[in-house]
PDB file of C-alpha atoms in Angstrom:
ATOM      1  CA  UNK A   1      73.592 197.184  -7.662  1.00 47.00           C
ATOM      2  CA  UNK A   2      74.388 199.251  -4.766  1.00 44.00           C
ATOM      3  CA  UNK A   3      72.473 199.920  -1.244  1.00 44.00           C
ATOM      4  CA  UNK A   4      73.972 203.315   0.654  1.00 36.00           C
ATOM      5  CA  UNK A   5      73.851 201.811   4.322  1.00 37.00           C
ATOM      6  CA  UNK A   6      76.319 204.184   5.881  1.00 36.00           C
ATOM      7  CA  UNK A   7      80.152 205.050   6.768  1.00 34.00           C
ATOM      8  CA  UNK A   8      82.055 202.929   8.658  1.00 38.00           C
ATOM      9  CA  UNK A   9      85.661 203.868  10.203  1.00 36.00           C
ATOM     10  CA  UNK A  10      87.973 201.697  11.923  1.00 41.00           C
ATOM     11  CA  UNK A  11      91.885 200.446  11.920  1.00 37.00           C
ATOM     12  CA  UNK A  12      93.280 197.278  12.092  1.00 43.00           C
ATOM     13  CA  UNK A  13      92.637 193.879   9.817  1.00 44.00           C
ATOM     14  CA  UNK A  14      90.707 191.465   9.653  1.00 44.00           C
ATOM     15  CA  UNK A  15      92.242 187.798   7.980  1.00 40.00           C
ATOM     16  CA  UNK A  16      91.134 184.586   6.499  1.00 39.00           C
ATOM     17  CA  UNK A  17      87.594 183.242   5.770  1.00 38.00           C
ATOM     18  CA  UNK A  18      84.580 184.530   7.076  1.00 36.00           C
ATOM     19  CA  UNK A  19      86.153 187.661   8.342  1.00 36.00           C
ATOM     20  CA  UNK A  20      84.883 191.466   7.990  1.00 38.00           C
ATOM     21  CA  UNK A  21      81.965 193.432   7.399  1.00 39.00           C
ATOM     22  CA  UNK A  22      79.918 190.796   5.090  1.00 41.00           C
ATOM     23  CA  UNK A  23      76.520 188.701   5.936  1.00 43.00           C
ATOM     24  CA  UNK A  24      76.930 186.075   8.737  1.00 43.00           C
ATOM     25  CA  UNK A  25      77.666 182.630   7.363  1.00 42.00           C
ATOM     26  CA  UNK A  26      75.883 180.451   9.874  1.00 46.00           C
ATOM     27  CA  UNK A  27      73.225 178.745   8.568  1.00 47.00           C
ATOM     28  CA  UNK A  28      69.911 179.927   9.883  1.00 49.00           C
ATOM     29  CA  UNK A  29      67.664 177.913  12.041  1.00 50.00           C
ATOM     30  CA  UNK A  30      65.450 174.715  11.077  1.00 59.00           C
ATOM     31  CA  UNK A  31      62.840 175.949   8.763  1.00 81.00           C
ATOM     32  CA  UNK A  32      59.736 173.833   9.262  1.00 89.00           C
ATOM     33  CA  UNK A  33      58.230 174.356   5.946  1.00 95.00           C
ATOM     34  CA  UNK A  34      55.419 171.537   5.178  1.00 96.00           C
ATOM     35  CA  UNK A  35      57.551 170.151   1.614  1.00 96.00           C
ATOM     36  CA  UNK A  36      55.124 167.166   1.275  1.00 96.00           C
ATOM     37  CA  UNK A  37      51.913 169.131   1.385  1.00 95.00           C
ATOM     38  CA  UNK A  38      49.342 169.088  -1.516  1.00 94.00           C
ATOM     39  CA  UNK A  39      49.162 171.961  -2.558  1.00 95.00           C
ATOM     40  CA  UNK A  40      52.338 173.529  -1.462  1.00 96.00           C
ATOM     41  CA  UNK A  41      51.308 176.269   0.923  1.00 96.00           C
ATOM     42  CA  UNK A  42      51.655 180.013  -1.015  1.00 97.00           C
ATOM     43  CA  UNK A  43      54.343 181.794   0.736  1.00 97.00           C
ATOM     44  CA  UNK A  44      53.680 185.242   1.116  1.00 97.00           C
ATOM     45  CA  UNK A  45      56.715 187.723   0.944  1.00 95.00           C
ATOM     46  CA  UNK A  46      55.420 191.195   0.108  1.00 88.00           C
ATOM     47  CA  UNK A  47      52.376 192.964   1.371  1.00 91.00           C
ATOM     48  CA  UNK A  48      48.826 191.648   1.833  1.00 94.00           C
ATOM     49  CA  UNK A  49      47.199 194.650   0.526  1.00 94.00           C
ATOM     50  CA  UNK A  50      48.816 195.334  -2.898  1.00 95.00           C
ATOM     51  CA  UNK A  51      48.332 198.525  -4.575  1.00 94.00           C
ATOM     52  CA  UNK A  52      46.416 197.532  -8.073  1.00 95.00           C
ATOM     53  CA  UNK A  53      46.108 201.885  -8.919  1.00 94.00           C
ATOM     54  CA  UNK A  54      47.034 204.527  -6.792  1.00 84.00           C
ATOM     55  CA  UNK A  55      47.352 206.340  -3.899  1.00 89.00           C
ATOM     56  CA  UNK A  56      45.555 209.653  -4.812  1.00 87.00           C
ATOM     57  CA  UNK A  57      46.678 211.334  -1.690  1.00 86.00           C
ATOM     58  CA  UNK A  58      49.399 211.194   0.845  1.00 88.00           C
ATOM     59  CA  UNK A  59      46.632 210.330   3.644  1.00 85.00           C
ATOM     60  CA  UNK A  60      45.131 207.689   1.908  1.00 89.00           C
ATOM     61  CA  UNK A  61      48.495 205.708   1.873  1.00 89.00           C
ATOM     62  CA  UNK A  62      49.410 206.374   5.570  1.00 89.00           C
ATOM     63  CA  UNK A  63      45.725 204.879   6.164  1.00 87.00           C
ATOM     64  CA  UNK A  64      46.605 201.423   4.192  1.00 88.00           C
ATOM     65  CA  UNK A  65      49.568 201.298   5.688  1.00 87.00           C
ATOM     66  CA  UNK A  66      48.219 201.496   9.432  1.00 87.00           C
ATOM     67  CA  UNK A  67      45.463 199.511   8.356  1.00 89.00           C
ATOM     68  CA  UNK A  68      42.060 201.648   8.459  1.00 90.00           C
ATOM     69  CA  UNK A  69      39.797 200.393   6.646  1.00 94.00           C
ATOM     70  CA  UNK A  70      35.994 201.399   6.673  1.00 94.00           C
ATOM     71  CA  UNK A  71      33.714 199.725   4.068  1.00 97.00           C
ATOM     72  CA  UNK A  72      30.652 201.436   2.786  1.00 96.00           C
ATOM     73  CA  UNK A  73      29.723 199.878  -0.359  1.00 96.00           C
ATOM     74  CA  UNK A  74      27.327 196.456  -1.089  1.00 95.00           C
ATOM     75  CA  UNK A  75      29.194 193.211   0.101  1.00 94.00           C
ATOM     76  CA  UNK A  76      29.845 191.217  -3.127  1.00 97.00           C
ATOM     77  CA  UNK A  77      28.204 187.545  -3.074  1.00 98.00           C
ATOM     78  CA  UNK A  78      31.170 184.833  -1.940  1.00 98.00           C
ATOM     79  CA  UNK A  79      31.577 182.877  -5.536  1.00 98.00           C
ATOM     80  CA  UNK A  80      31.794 179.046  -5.384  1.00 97.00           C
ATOM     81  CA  UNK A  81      34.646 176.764  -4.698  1.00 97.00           C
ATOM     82  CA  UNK A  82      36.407 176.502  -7.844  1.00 97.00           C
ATOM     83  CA  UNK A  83      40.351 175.467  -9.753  1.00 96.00           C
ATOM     84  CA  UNK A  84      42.997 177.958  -9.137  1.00 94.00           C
ATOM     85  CA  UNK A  85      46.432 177.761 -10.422  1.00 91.00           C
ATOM     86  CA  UNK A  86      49.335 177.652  -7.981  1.00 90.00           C
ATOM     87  CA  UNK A  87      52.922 176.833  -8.062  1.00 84.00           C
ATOM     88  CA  UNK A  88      52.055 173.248  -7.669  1.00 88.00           C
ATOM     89  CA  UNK A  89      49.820 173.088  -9.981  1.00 90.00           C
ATOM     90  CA  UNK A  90      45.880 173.347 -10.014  1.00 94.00           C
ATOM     91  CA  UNK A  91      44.079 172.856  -7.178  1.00 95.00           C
ATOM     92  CA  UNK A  92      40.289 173.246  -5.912  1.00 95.00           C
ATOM     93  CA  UNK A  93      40.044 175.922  -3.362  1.00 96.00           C
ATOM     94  CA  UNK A  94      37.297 177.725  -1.527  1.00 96.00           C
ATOM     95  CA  UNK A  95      37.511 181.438  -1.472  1.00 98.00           C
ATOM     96  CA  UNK A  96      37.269 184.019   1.624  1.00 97.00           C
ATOM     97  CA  UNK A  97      34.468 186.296   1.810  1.00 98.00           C
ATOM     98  CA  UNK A  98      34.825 190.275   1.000  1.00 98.00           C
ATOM     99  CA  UNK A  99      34.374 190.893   5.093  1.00 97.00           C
ATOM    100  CA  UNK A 100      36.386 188.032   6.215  1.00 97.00           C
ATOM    101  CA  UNK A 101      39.516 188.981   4.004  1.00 97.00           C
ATOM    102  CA  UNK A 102      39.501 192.691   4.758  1.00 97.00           C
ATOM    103  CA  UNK A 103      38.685 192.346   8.342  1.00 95.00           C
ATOM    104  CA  UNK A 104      42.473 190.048   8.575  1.00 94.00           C
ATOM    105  CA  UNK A 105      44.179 192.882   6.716  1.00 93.00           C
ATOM    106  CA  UNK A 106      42.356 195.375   8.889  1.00 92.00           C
ATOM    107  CA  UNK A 107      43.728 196.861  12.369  1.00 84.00           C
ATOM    108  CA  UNK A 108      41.939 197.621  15.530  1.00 77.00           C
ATOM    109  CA  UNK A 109      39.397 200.872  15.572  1.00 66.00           C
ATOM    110  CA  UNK A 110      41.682 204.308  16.410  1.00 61.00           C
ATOM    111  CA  UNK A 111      41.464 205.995  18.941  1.00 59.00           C
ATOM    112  CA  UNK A 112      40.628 209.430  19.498  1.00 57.00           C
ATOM    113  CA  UNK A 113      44.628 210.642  19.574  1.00 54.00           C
ATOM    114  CA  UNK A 114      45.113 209.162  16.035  1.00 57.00           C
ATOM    115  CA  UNK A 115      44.468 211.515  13.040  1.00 61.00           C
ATOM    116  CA  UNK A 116      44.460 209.578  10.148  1.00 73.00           C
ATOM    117  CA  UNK A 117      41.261 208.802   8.980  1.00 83.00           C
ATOM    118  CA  UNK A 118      40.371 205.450   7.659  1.00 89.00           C
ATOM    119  CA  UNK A 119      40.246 204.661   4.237  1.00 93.00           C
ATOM    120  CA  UNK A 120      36.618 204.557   2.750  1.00 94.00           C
ATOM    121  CA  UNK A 121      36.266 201.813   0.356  1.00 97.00           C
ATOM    122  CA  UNK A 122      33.200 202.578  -2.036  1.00 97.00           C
ATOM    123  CA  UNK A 123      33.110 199.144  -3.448  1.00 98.00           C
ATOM    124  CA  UNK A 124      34.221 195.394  -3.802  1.00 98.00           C
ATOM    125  CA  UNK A 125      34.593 192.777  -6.957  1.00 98.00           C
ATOM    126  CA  UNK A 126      35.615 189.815  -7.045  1.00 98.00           C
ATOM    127  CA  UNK A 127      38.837 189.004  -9.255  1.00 98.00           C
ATOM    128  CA  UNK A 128      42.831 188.248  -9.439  1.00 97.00           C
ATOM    129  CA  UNK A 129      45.852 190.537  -8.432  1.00 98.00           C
ATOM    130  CA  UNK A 130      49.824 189.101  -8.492  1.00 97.00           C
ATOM    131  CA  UNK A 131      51.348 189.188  -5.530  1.00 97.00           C
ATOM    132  CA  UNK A 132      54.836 188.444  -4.488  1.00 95.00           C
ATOM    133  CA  UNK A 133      55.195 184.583  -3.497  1.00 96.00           C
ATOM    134  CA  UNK A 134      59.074 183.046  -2.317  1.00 96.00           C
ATOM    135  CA  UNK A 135      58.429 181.911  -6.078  1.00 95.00           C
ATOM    136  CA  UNK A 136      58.333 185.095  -8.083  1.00 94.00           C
ATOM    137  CA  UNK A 137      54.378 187.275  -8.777  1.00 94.00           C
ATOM    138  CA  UNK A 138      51.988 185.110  -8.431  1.00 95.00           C
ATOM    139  CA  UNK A 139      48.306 185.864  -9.651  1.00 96.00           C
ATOM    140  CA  UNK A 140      45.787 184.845  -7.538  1.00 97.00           C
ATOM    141  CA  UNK A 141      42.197 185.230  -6.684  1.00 98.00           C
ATOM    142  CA  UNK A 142      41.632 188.731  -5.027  1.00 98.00           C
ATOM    143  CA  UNK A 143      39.091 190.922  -3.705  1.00 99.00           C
ATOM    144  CA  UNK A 144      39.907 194.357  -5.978  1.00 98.00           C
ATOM    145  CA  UNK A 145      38.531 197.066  -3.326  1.00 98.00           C
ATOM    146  CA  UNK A 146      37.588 200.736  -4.687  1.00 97.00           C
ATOM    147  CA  UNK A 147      38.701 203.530  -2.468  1.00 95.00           C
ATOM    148  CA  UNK A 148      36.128 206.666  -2.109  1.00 94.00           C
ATOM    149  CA  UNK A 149      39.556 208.914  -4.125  1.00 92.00           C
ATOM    150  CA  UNK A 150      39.730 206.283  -7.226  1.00 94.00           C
ATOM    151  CA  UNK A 151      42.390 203.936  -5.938  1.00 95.00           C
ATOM    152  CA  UNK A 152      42.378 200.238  -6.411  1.00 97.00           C
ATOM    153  CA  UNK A 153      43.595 197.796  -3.762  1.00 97.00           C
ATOM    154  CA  UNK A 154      43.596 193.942  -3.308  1.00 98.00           C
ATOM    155  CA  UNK A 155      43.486 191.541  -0.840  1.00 98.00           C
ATOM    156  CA  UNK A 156      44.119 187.345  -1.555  1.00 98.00           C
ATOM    157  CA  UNK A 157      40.519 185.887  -1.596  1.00 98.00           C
ATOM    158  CA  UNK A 158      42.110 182.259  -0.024  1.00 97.00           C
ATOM    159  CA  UNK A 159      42.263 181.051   3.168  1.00 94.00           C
ATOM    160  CA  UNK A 160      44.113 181.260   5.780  1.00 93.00           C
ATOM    161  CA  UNK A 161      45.153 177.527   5.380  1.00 94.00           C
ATOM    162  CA  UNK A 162      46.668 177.785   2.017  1.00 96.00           C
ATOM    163  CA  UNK A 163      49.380 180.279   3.173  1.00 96.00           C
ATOM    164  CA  UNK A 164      52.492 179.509   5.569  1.00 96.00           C
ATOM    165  CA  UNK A 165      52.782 181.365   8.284  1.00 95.00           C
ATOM    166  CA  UNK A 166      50.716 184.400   6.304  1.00 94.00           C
ATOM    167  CA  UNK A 167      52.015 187.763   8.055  1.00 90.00           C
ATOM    168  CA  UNK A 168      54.816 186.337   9.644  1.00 92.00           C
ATOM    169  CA  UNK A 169      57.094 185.648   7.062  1.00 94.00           C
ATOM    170  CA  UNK A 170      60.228 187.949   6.659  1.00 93.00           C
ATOM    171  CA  UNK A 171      61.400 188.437   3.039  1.00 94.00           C
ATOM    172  CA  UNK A 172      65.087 188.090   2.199  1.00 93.00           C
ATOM    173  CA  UNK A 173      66.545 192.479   2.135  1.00 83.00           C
ATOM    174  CA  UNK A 174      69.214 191.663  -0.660  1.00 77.00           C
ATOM    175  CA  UNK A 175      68.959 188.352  -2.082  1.00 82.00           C
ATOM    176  CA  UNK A 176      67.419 186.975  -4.781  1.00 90.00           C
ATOM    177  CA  UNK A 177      67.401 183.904  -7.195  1.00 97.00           C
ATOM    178  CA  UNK A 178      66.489 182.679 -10.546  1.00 96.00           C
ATOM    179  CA  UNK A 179      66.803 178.923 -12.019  1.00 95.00           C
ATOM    180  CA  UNK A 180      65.276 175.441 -11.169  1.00 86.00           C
ATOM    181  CA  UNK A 181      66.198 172.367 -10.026  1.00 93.00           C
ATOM    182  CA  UNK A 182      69.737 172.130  -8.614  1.00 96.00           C
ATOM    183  CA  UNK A 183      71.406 175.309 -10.932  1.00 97.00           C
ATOM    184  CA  UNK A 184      70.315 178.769  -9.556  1.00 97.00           C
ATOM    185  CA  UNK A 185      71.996 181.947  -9.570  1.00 97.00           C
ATOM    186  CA  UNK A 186      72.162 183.931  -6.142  1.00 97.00           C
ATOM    187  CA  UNK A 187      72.355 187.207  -6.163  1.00 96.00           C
ATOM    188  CA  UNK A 188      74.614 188.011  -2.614  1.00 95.00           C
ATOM    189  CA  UNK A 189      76.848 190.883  -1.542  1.00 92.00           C
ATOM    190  CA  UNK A 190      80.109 191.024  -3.165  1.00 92.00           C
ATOM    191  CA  UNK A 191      83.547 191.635  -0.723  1.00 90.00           C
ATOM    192  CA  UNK A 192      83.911 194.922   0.375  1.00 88.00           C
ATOM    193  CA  UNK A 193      86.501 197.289  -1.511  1.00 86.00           C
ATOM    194  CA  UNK A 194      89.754 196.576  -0.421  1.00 90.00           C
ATOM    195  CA  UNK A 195      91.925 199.681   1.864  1.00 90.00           C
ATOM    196  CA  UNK A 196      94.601 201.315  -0.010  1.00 92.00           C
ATOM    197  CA  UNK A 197      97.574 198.514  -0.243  1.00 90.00           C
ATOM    198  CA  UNK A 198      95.451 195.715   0.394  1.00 91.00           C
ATOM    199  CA  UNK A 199      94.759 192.400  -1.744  1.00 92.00           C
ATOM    200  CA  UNK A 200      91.178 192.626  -3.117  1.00 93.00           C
ATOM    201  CA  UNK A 201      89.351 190.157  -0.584  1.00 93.00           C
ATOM    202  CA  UNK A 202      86.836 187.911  -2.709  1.00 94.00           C
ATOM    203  CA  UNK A 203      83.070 186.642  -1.485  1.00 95.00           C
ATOM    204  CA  UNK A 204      82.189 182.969  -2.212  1.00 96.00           C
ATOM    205  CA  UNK A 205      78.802 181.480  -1.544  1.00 96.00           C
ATOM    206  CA  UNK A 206      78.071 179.006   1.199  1.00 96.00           C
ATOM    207  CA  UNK A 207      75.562 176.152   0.703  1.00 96.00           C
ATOM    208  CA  UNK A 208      73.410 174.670   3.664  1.00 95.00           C
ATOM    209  CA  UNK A 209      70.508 172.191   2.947  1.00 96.00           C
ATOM    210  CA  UNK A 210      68.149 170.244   4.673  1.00 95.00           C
ATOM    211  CA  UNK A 211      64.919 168.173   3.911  1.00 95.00           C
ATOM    212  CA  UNK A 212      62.977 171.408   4.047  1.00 96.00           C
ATOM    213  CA  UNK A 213      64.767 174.381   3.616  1.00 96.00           C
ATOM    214  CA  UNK A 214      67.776 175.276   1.697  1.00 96.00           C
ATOM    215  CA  UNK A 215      70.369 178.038   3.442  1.00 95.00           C
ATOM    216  CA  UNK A 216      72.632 179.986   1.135  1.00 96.00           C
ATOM    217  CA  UNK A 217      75.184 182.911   2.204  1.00 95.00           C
ATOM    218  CA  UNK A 218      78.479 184.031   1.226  1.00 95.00           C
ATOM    219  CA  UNK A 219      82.007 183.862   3.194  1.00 95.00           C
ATOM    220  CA  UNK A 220      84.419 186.359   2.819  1.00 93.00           C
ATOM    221  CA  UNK A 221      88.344 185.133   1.674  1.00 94.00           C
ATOM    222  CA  UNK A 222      91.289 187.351   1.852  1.00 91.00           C
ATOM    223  CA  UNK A 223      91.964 190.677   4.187  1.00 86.00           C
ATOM    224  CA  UNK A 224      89.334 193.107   4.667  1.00 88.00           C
ATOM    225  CA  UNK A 225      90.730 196.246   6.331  1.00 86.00           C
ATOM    226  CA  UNK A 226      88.792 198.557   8.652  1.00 86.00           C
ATOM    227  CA  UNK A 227      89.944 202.126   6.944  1.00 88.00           C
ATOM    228  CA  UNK A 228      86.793 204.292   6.716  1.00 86.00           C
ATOM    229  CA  UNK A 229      84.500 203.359   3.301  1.00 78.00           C
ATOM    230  CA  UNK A 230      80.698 203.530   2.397  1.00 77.00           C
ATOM    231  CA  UNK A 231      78.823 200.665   3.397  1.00 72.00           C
ATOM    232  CA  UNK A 232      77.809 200.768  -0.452  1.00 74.00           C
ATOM    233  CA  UNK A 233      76.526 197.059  -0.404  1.00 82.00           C
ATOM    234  CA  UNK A 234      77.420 195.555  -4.280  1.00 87.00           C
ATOM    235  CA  UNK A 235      75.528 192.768  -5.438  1.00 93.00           C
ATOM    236  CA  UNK A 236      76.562 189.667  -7.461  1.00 95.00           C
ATOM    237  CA  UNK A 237      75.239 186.766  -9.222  1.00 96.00           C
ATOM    238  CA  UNK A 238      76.810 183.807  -8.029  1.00 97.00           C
ATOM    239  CA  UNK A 239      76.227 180.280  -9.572  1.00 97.00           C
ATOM    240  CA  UNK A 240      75.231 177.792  -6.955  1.00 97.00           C
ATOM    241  CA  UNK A 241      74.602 173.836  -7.537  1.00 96.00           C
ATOM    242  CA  UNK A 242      72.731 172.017  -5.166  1.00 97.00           C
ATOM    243  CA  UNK A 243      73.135 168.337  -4.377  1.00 97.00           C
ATOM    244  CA  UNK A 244      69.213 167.709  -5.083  1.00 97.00           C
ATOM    245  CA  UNK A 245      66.684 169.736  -7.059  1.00 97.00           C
ATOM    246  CA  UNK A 246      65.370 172.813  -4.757  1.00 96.00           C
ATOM    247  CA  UNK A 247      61.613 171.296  -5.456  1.00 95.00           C
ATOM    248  CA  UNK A 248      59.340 172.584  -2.950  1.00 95.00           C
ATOM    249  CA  UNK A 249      61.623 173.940  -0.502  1.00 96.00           C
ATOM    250  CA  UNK A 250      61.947 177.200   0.889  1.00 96.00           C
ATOM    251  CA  UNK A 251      65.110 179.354  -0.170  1.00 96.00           C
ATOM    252  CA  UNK A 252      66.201 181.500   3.189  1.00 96.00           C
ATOM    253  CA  UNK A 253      69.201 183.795   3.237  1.00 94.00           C
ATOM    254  CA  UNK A 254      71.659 183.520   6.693  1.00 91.00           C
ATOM    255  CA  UNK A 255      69.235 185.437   8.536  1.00 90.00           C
ATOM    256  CA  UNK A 256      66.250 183.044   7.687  1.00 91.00           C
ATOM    257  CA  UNK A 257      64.813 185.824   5.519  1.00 94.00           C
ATOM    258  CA  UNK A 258      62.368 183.920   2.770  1.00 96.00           C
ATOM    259  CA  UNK A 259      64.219 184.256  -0.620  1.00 96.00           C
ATOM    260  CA  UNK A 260      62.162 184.809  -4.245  1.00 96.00           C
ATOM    261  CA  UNK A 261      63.280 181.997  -6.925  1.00 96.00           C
ATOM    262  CA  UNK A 262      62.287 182.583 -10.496  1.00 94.00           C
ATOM    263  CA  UNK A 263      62.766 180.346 -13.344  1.00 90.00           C
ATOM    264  CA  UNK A 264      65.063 181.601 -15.763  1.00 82.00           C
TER     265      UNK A 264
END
């Protein structure tokens, strides 16, 4: 897999480990992720409108994305507490109402400079959308909104409470993981390509774990020149064991973005 970033020129070497143009190695701050909590707290990673069908127009996206939102349909009735699944397991949950959950996905009114309008939303039902977790797509209760041009977005239909940090989490750019318990593979930038005459330089990953959070990055061995190349970022898998089972800790790449783990 490949990422264009750039070009980058240069002269001169750079030797031994954690050297060059690669992610930092440092493991990223404490994470103070709640492991013991029943249920685990959903960790949001991806957007908390998804897109269920559409956009019909260019305008209507640019309105989602700033956040105008203008309901003019019949407010659905709130449905009772009831069992959801999460990654956990089941658990008994109450659910947000329609207003509530648009209103903290909606920005302040526009003023008079800004052109787009907002996006008219014709009607509301209660019902389930997937959305992407630090644990893969998760489905989970959603209000399924109806825009005025046909389009179909949803919101989560939970509380506040039952998310970490909801809209402040920062997803992992390039990494990603599948497995369980203490075998995953890590998908991580490989070394860059070596300058002409140079020993290929080889990325290994570097494990960091604590009681609530587990770091992993990679550490460049070997010379990597600075003669001009693509910043054409390659991805690898790369097997990593852990000394205890990942369980319901976070996954966070050397920047502390939030990483998705899937089960094989």
């Amino acid at each position: 897999m490949l990422a264009l970033v750039g070009l980058l020129a240069g002269c001169g070497a750079h030797n031994g480990i954690g050297r060059g143009p690669t992610l930092p190695t440092e493991a990223a701050a404490p994470v103070d992720f709640p492991v013991d909590a029943k249920p685990r707290p959903i960790v949001l990673i991806g957007p908390r409108v998804e897109v269920v069908d559409g956009y019909r127009s260019d305008g209507e996206k640019v309105g989602a994305m700033e956040g105008g939102f203008e309901f003019v349909g019949t407010p659905p009735a709130t449905p009772e507490p009831a069992q959801v699944t999460l990654p956990d397991g089941p658990a008994q949950v109450a659910f947000l109402p329609m207003a509530d959950a648009l209103q903290a996905v909606s920005a302040p009114p526009r003023g008079k400079g800004q052109q787009n309008a907002p996006v008219r939303l014709v009607s509301a039902e209660f019902g389930t959308a997937e959305f992407s977790t630090d644990r893969g797509r998760l489905p989970l209760p959603a209000w399924r909104f109806t825009t005025e041009a046909g389009s179909v977005l949803a919101t989560p239909a939970l509380a506040p409470d039952l998310f970490w940090k909801l809209g402040e989490v920062r997803p992992a750019v390039t990494t990603n993981a599948t497995g369980d318990g203490v075998d995953l593979t890590v998908s991580m930038p490989a070394a860059p390509t070596p300058c002409p005459g140079d020993e290929p330089a080889r990325n290994e990953p570097v494990v960091t774990e604590s009681a609530t959070a587990v770091t992993v990055t990679v550490r460049t061995v070997g010379t990597v020149g600075d003669c001009p190349r693509t910043l054409a970022l390659t991805l690898q898998p790369y097997p990593v064991k852990l000394a205890s089972p990942l369980g319901n800790r976070l996954l966070v790449d050397g920047q502390g973005g939030v990483v998705a783990v899937t089960k094989r």
